[in-house]
Amino acid sequence: MGKSGSHLETKLIHAGDPETPIEGAVSMPVFQSSTFLYSGAGSYHDLRYIRLNNTPNHLALHRKLAALENAEAALVTASGMAAISVVFLALLSPGDHFLVQGCLYGGTHSFITKDLAALGISFDFFDGDHPGSWERLLRPETRMIYAETMTNPLLGVADLKAVASFAKNHGLVSVIDNTFASPVNFRPPEWGFDLSVHSCTKYLNGHSDIVAGAVIGRAELVEEITHTMNHLGGSLDPHACFLLDRGLKTLAVRMGYQNESALKIARFLEAHPKIEKVNYPGLASHPAHERARALFDGFSGMLSFELAGDVKVADRFLENVQIPFVAPSLGGVESLITRPATTSHSGLTPEERKALGISDTLIRFSVGLEATDDLIEDFKQALRV
Ligand SMILES: *Cc1c(COP(=O)(O)O)cnc(C)c1O
């Protein structure tokens, strides 16, 4: 079994570390060296250099990240968007076509609709709830299907099992953005996905102090993607690798707490007369609750809700809350709250937002590690005034 054990909690602490601690250090040292002695590498990609993603800090993280999702390989990147964009750029060529889920992370949405479109790579949106409608979107040049574990900010859960098997049946590469669930709650390779991508900026690092990303999955795909990334230059600095590894060690403890806290807060909000609607896959009222229960080990720390009233009511609520920071991003130790119409989805037109179901009074909440009762008391007072 070895030091990494067979459970995720143990892997988070030990997987990937050198078998013999370096100089006896129980914590992986930072190798802050851009280049390393030439040792007979036959290929450009095997030279040791920070941009080539292969310093000891990168390699230790790659092993850990792969172990967490029971995958073959992993690549750590300079940001979540670096991971997402390199997957598309490495695996798709001009003339190719792919399928993407309807409600995507804003950065991914604009990358696909603007940058990839400019390269002659086309796509169609698929409806995650209706696998029967996907086949007619296929073309001879369709190469990939791309989904998100939970959509932002409505926390929709697509039929992910169907996505992976649809890809297998039609020879497509299946890719999923697993940022919102984290490997604690969902491990895409176990469901047949070829690749998962993460913004490690969020839960994996968990402390809102670095930006990082990862691609995890099948070894031959990760190698191809790594070679493209070596050219694009989006490697993670060794010190950020060290911080990400340190953050990962507490992921299971943090995520377990956030899963529980978010469920309690979602239940409180659902029962509150000034709240119109709560979106949280852990609630029995969520349209995909049964599906989420089958897929996930926990429902994560993200939820969103609509306040009764207009934009003024929503803005007043944001002014009144005292504990959460009003700030974009998510998955940190501190609770963060936003109004997506003015943050993550401000790049969309009001019509596009309406079509996606993102109302102007929708509030998105990332539950931190504060006491659940303090957060509930804070919401109570903010809703009272
Ligand atoms: C934040 C986020 C990204 C982008 O990650 P960065 O680290 O900010 O580049 C991608 N997908 C999801 C779901 C995210 O929440």
Short mmCIF file of N, CA and C and ligand atoms in Angstrom, two decimals, residues 78-84 104-108 146 148 150-152 177-180 197-202 210-213 329-330 364, ligand 1:
data_model
loop_
_atom_site.label_atom_id
_atom_site.label_comp_id
_atom_site.label_asym_id
_atom_site.label_seq_id
_atom_site.Cartn_x
_atom_site.Cartn_y
_atom_site.Cartn_z
N ALA A 78 -0.44 27.40 -15.02
CA ALA A 78 -0.35 28.72 -14.39
C ALA A 78 -1.69 29.27 -13.92
N SER A 79 -2.80 28.74 -14.43
CA SER A 79 -4.13 29.17 -13.98
C SER A 79 -5.14 28.14 -14.47
N GLY A 80 -6.37 28.25 -13.99
CA GLY A 80 -7.42 27.37 -14.50
C GLY A 80 -7.64 27.60 -15.99
N MET A 81 -7.66 28.87 -16.40
CA MET A 81 -7.87 29.18 -17.82
C MET A 81 -6.70 28.67 -18.68
N ALA A 82 -5.48 28.64 -18.12
CA ALA A 82 -4.36 28.07 -18.86
C ALA A 82 -4.62 26.58 -19.10
N ALA A 83 -5.15 25.89 -18.10
CA ALA A 83 -5.45 24.45 -18.24
C ALA A 83 -6.54 24.24 -19.28
N ILE A 84 -7.61 25.04 -19.19
CA ILE A 84 -8.75 24.87 -20.09
C ILE A 84 -8.36 25.21 -21.53
N LEU A 104 -21.72 27.75 -19.19
CA LEU A 104 -20.30 27.54 -18.88
C LEU A 104 -19.72 28.65 -18.04
N TYR A 105 -18.62 28.33 -17.36
CA TYR A 105 -17.80 29.36 -16.69
C TYR A 105 -17.53 30.49 -17.70
N GLY A 106 -17.67 31.74 -17.25
CA GLY A 106 -17.60 32.89 -18.16
C GLY A 106 -16.34 32.93 -19.02
N GLY A 107 -15.18 32.66 -18.42
CA GLY A 107 -13.91 32.70 -19.16
C GLY A 107 -13.87 31.64 -20.25
N THR A 108 -14.37 30.46 -19.94
CA THR A 108 -14.41 29.37 -20.92
C THR A 108 -15.36 29.74 -22.04
N TYR A 146 -17.45 18.63 -23.95
CA TYR A 146 -16.92 19.36 -22.79
C TYR A 146 -18.06 19.72 -21.83
N GLU A 148 -19.22 20.62 -17.39
CA GLU A 148 -18.78 21.08 -16.07
C GLU A 148 -19.52 20.26 -15.03
N MET A 150 -20.58 20.99 -12.01
CA MET A 150 -21.75 21.77 -11.59
C MET A 150 -21.65 23.09 -12.32
N THR A 151 -22.78 23.59 -12.80
CA THR A 151 -22.70 24.83 -13.57
C THR A 151 -22.71 26.03 -12.63
N ASN A 152 -22.15 27.10 -13.13
CA ASN A 152 -22.00 28.33 -12.38
C ASN A 152 -22.91 29.38 -13.01
N ASP A 177 -14.82 20.09 -16.51
CA ASP A 177 -14.28 21.06 -15.56
C ASP A 177 -14.80 20.65 -14.18
N ASN A 178 -13.90 20.11 -13.34
CA ASN A 178 -14.30 19.55 -12.04
C ASN A 178 -14.00 20.50 -10.89
N THR A 179 -13.83 21.79 -11.20
CA THR A 179 -13.47 22.78 -10.18
C THR A 179 -14.46 22.82 -9.02
N PHE A 180 -15.76 22.88 -9.34
CA PHE A 180 -16.76 23.09 -8.29
C PHE A 180 -16.89 21.89 -7.35
N VAL A 197 -10.36 19.07 -15.90
CA VAL A 197 -9.58 20.30 -15.71
C VAL A 197 -10.04 20.96 -14.43
N HIS A 198 -9.12 21.69 -13.80
CA HIS A 198 -9.44 22.36 -12.54
C HIS A 198 -8.88 23.77 -12.54
N SER A 199 -9.62 24.67 -11.91
CA SER A 199 -9.00 25.89 -11.43
C SER A 199 -8.56 25.56 -10.01
N CYS A 200 -7.25 25.31 -9.82
CA CYS A 200 -6.72 24.99 -8.48
C CYS A 200 -6.73 26.24 -7.59
N THR A 201 -6.96 27.39 -8.22
CA THR A 201 -7.15 28.64 -7.52
C THR A 201 -8.24 28.51 -6.46
N LYS A 202 -9.19 27.61 -6.71
CA LYS A 202 -10.40 27.51 -5.88
C LYS A 202 -10.18 26.49 -4.76
N ILE A 210 -3.20 32.07 -4.41
CA ILE A 210 -2.50 31.84 -5.68
C ILE A 210 -3.53 31.60 -6.79
N VAL A 211 -3.06 31.67 -8.03
CA VAL A 211 -3.84 31.27 -9.20
C VAL A 211 -3.10 30.08 -9.80
N ALA A 212 -3.83 28.99 -10.06
CA ALA A 212 -3.19 27.78 -10.61
C ALA A 212 -4.26 26.92 -11.27
N GLY A 213 -3.81 25.99 -12.11
CA GLY A 213 -4.77 25.09 -12.77
C GLY A 213 -4.17 23.71 -12.91
N SER A 329 -14.56 34.92 -7.32
CA SER A 329 -13.80 33.70 -7.01
C SER A 329 -14.53 32.90 -5.92
N LEU A 330 -13.96 31.78 -5.53
CA LEU A 330 -14.66 30.83 -4.66
C LEU A 330 -13.69 29.80 -4.11
N ARG A 364 -24.68 34.63 -5.50
CA ARG A 364 -23.89 33.40 -5.43
C ARG A 364 -23.04 33.43 -4.16
C1 LIG B 1 -12.31 30.11 -11.69
C2 LIG B 1 -12.75 29.08 -12.64
C3 LIG B 1 -12.04 28.86 -13.83
C4 LIG B 1 -10.84 29.68 -14.22
O1 LIG B 1 -9.79 29.50 -13.34
P1 LIG B 1 -8.61 30.59 -13.10
O2 LIG B 1 -7.75 29.89 -12.10
O3 LIG B 1 -9.25 31.83 -12.59
O4 LIG B 1 -7.95 30.79 -14.42
C5 LIG B 1 -12.48 27.86 -14.65
N1 LIG B 1 -13.57 27.12 -14.37
C6 LIG B 1 -14.27 27.31 -13.24
C7 LIG B 1 -15.47 26.46 -12.99
C8 LIG B 1 -13.90 28.30 -12.35
O5 LIG B 1 -14.61 28.49 -11.25
#
